[in-house]
Short mmCIF file of C-alpha atoms and ligand atoms in Angstrom, two decimals:
data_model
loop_
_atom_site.label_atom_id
_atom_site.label_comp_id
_atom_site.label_asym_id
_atom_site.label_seq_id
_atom_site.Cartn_x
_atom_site.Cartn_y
_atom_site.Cartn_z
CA UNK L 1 24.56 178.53 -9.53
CA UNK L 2 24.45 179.93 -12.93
CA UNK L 3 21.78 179.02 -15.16
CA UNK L 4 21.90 175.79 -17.24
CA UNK L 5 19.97 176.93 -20.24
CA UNK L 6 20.00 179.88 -22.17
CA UNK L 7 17.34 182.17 -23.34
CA UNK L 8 17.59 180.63 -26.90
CA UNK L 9 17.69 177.16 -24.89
CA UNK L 10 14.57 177.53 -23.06
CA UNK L 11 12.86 179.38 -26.71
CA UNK L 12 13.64 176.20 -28.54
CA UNK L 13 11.98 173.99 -25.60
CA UNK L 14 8.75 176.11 -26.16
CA UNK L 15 8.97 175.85 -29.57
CA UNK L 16 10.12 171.95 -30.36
CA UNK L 17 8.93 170.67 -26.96
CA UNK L 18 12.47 168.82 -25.90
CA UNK L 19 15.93 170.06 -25.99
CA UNK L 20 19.02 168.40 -25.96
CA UNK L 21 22.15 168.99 -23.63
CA UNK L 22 24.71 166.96 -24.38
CA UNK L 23 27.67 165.91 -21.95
CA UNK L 24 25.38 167.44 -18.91
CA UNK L 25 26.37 164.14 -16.87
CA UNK L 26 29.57 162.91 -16.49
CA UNK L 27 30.60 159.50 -17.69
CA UNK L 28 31.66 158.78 -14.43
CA UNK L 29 28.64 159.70 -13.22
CA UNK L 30 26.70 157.23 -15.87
CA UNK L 31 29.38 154.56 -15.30
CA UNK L 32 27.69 154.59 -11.41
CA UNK L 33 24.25 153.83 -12.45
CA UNK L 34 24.84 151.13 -14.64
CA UNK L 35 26.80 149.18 -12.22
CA UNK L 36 24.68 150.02 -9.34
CA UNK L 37 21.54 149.10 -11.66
CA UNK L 38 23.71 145.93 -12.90
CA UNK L 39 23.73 144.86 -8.76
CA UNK L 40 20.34 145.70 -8.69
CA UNK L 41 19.32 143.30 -11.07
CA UNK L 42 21.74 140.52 -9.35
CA UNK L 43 20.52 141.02 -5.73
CA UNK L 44 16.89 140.58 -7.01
CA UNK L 45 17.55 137.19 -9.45
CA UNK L 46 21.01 135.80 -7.59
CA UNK L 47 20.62 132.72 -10.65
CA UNK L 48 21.01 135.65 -13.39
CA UNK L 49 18.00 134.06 -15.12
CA UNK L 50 16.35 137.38 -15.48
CA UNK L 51 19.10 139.43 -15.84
CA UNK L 52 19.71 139.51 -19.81
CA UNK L 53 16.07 140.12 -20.74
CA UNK L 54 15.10 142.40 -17.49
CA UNK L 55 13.59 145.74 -19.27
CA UNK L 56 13.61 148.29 -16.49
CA UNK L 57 13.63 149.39 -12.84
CA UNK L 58 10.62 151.39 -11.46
CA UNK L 59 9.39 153.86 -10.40
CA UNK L 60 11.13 154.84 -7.32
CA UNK L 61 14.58 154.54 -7.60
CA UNK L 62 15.51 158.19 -6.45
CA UNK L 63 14.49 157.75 -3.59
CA UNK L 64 14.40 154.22 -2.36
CA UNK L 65 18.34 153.84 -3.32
CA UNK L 66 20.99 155.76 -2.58
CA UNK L 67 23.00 155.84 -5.54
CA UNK L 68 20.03 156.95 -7.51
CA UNK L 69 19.46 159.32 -5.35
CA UNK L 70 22.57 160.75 -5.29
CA UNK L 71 22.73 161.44 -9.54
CA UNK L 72 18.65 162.38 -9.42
CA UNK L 73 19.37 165.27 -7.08
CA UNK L 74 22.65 166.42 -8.52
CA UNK L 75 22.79 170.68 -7.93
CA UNK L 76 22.88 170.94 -11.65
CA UNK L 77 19.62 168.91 -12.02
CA UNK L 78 17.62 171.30 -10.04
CA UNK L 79 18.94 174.52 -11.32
CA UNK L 80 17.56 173.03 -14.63
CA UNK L 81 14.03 172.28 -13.50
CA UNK L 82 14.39 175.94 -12.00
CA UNK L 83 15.23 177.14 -15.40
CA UNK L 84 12.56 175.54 -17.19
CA UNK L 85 10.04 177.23 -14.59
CA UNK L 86 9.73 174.46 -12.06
CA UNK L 87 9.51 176.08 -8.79
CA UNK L 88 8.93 174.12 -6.43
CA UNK L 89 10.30 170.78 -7.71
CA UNK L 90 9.06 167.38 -6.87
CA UNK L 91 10.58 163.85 -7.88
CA UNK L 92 7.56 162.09 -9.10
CA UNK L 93 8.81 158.76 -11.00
CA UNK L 94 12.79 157.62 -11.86
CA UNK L 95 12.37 154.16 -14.43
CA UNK L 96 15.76 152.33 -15.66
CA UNK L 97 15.85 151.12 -18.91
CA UNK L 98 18.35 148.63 -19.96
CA UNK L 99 17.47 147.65 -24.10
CA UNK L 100 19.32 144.58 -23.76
CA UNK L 101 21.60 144.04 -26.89
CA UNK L 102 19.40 141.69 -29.44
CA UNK L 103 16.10 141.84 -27.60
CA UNK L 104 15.63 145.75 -26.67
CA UNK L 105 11.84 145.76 -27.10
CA UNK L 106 10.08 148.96 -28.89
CA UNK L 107 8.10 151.43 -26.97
CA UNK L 108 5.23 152.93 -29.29
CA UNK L 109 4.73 157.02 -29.85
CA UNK L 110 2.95 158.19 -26.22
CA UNK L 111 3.32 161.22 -24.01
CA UNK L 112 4.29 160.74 -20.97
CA UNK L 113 1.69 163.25 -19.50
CA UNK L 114 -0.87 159.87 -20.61
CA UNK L 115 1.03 158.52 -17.35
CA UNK L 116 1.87 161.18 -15.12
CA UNK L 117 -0.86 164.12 -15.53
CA UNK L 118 -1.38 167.54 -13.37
CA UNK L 119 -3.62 170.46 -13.25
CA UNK L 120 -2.13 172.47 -15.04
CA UNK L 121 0.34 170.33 -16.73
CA UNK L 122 3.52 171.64 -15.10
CA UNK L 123 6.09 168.59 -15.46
CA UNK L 124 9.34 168.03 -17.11
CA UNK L 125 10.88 164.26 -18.35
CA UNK L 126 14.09 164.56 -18.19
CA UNK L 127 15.75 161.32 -20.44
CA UNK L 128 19.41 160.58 -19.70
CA UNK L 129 21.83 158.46 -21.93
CA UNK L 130 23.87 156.33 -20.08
CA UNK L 131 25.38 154.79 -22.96
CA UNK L 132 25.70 155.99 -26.73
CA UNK L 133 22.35 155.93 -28.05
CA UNK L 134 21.70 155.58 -32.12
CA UNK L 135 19.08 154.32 -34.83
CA UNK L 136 20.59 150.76 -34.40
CA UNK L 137 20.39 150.60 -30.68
CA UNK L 138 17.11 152.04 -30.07
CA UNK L 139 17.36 156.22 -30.13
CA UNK L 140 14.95 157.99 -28.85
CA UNK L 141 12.53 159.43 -31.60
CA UNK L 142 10.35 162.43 -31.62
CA UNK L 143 7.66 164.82 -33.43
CA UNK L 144 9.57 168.17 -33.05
CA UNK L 145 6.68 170.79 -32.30
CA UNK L 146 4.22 167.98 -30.89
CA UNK L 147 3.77 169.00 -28.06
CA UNK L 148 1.24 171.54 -29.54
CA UNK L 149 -1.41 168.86 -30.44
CA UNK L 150 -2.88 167.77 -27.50
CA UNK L 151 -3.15 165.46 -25.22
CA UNK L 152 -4.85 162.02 -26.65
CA UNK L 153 -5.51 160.19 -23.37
CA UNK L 154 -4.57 159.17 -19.96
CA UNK L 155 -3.76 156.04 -18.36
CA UNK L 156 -5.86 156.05 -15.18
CA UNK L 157 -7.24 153.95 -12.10
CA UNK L 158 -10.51 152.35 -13.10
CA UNK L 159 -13.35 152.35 -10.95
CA UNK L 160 -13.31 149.05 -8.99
CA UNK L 161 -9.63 148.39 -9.30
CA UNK L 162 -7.17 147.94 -11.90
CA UNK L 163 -6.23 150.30 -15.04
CA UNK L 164 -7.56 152.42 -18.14
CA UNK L 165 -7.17 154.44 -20.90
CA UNK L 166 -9.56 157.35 -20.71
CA UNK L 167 -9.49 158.34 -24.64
CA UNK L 168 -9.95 162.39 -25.67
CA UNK L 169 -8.27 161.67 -29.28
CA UNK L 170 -7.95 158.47 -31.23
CA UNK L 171 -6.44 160.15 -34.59
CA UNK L 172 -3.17 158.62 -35.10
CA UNK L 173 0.13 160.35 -34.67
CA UNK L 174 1.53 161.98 -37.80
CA UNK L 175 4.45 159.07 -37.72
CA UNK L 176 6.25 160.24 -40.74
CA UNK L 177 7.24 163.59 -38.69
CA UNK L 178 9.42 161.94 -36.70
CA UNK L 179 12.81 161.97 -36.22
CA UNK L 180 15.96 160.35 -34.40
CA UNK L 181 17.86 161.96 -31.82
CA UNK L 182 21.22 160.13 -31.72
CA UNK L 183 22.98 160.97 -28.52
CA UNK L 184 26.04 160.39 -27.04
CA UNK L 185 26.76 159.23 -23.45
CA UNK L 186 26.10 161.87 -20.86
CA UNK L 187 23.70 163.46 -22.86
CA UNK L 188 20.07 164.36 -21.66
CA UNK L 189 17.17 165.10 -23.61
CA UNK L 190 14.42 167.27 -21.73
CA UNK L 191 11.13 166.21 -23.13
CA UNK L 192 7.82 168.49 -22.66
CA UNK L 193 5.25 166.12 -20.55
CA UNK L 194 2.88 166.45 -24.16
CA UNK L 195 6.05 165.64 -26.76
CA UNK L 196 5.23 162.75 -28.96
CA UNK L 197 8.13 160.12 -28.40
CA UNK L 198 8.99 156.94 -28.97
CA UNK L 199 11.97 154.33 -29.25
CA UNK L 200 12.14 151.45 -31.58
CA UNK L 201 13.36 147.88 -30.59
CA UNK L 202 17.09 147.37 -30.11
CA UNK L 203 18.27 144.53 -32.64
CA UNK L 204 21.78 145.36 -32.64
CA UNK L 205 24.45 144.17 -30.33
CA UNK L 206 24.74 147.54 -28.22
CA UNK L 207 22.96 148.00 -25.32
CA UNK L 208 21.49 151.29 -24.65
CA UNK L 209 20.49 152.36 -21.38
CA UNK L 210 19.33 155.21 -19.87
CA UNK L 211 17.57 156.36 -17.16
CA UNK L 212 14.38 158.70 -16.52
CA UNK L 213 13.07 161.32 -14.07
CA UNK L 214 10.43 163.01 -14.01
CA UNK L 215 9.72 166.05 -12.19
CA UNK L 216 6.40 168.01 -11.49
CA UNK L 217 5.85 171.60 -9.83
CA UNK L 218 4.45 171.24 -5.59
CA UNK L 219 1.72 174.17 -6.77
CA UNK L 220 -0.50 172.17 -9.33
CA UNK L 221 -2.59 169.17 -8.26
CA UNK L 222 -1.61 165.39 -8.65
CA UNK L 223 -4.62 163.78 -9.34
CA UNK L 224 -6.10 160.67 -7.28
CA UNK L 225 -6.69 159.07 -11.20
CA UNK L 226 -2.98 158.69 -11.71
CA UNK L 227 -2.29 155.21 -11.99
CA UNK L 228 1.12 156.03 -9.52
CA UNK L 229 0.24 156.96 -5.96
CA UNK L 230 2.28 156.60 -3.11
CA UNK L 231 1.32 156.08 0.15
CA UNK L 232 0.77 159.59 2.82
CA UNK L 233 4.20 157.82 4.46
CA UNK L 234 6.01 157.79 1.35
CA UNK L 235 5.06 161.12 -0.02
CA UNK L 236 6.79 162.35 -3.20
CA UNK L 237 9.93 164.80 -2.38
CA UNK L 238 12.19 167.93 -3.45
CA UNK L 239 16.06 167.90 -3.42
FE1 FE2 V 1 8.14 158.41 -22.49
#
């Protein structure tokens, strides 16, 4: 298969830490998650009372149904992660996200390498719109070139049970750097496991969903302090 980025691509991922593809899934293709996610919702809360203010679907969709399954190992998905030096690929985490119309809650700057770490950090998010996504619905934000400022903590297993944030760097994020990425349907944004992100609540009457993957490299170590595990019978797989 031909290569999905191009050299000036995959410079402008090093440099900005994400990259945007637009129309890389097909609306067809989007149209199936939402109304598999849609029955999703249904078959767990038959009275609907859930089903407007539900928030997402974790964290293993891609391989626990077969419709995500399906789009998460699409050909063109891996020759991407091969592109962007992913060798030997492994689905790690797949979340839904609906941001209901009205209610679409805000999810503060973080990197997502605070929740899924390796040593060495080889990992891609990969962020698809499912629907148009702008300021008023709840766009995804970012700090182009943040990436390059370290990581500031990680969300890990505590001791004894439960969770924690294990803190390297409390400074806050330089906010007023950020910017909007509005995106149309079929669009993915490929964000750098360190990129600064975030998405602000959804107040208008559009819903914007999308749905996430993440994907880490078989060579570097998963640590045992991630707060996701799976069990040695549910191990995390290629495509
Ligand atoms: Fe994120």
């Amino acid at each position: 298969m031909k290569p999905r980025v191009t050299r000036e691509q995959l410079a402008e991922y090093e440099r900005d830490g994400f990259l945007v593809l637009e129309k890389f899934a097909d609306p067809s293709a989007c149209d199936r998650l939402r109304s598999r996610a849609e029955e999703l919702v249904r078959e767990f809360d038959p009275a609907g009372i859930m089903s407007q203010s539900i928030n997402k679907i974790g964290h293993a969709l891609h391989d626990l149904d077969p419709v995500f399954d399906q789009f998460s190992r699409l050909p063109a998905i891996e020759q991407l992660v091969s592109d962007l030096g992913i060798e030997e690929p492994l689905l790690v985490q797949s979340m839904y996200i609906f941001k209901q119309p009205n209610i679409g809650g805000e999810v503060t700057c973080h990197q997502d390498a605070t929740f899924l770490y390796t040593t060495p950090l080889r990992m891609v998010g990969l962020w698809f719109a499912l629907e148009d996504a702008g300021v008023e619905n709840g766009c995804l934000w970012v700090i182009p070139g943040g990436h390059k400022l370290g990581l500031k903590s990680r969300f890990v297993r505590a001791e004894g049970g439960g969770t924690r944030f294990e803190v390297f760097d409390d400074s806050r994020w330089p906010e007023e750097q950020l910017e909007p990425h509005e995106v149309k349907k079929g669009s993915l944004i490929v964000l750098h496991p360190l990129l600064p992100h975030l998405s602000r609540e959804n107040l208008s009457p559009k819903s914007r969903q999308a749905y996430t993957l993440h994907i880490m490299d078989a060579s570097v170590e998963y640590p045992n302090s991630n707060w996701l595990q799976r069990s040695p019978e549910f191990p995390f797989q290629g495509f």
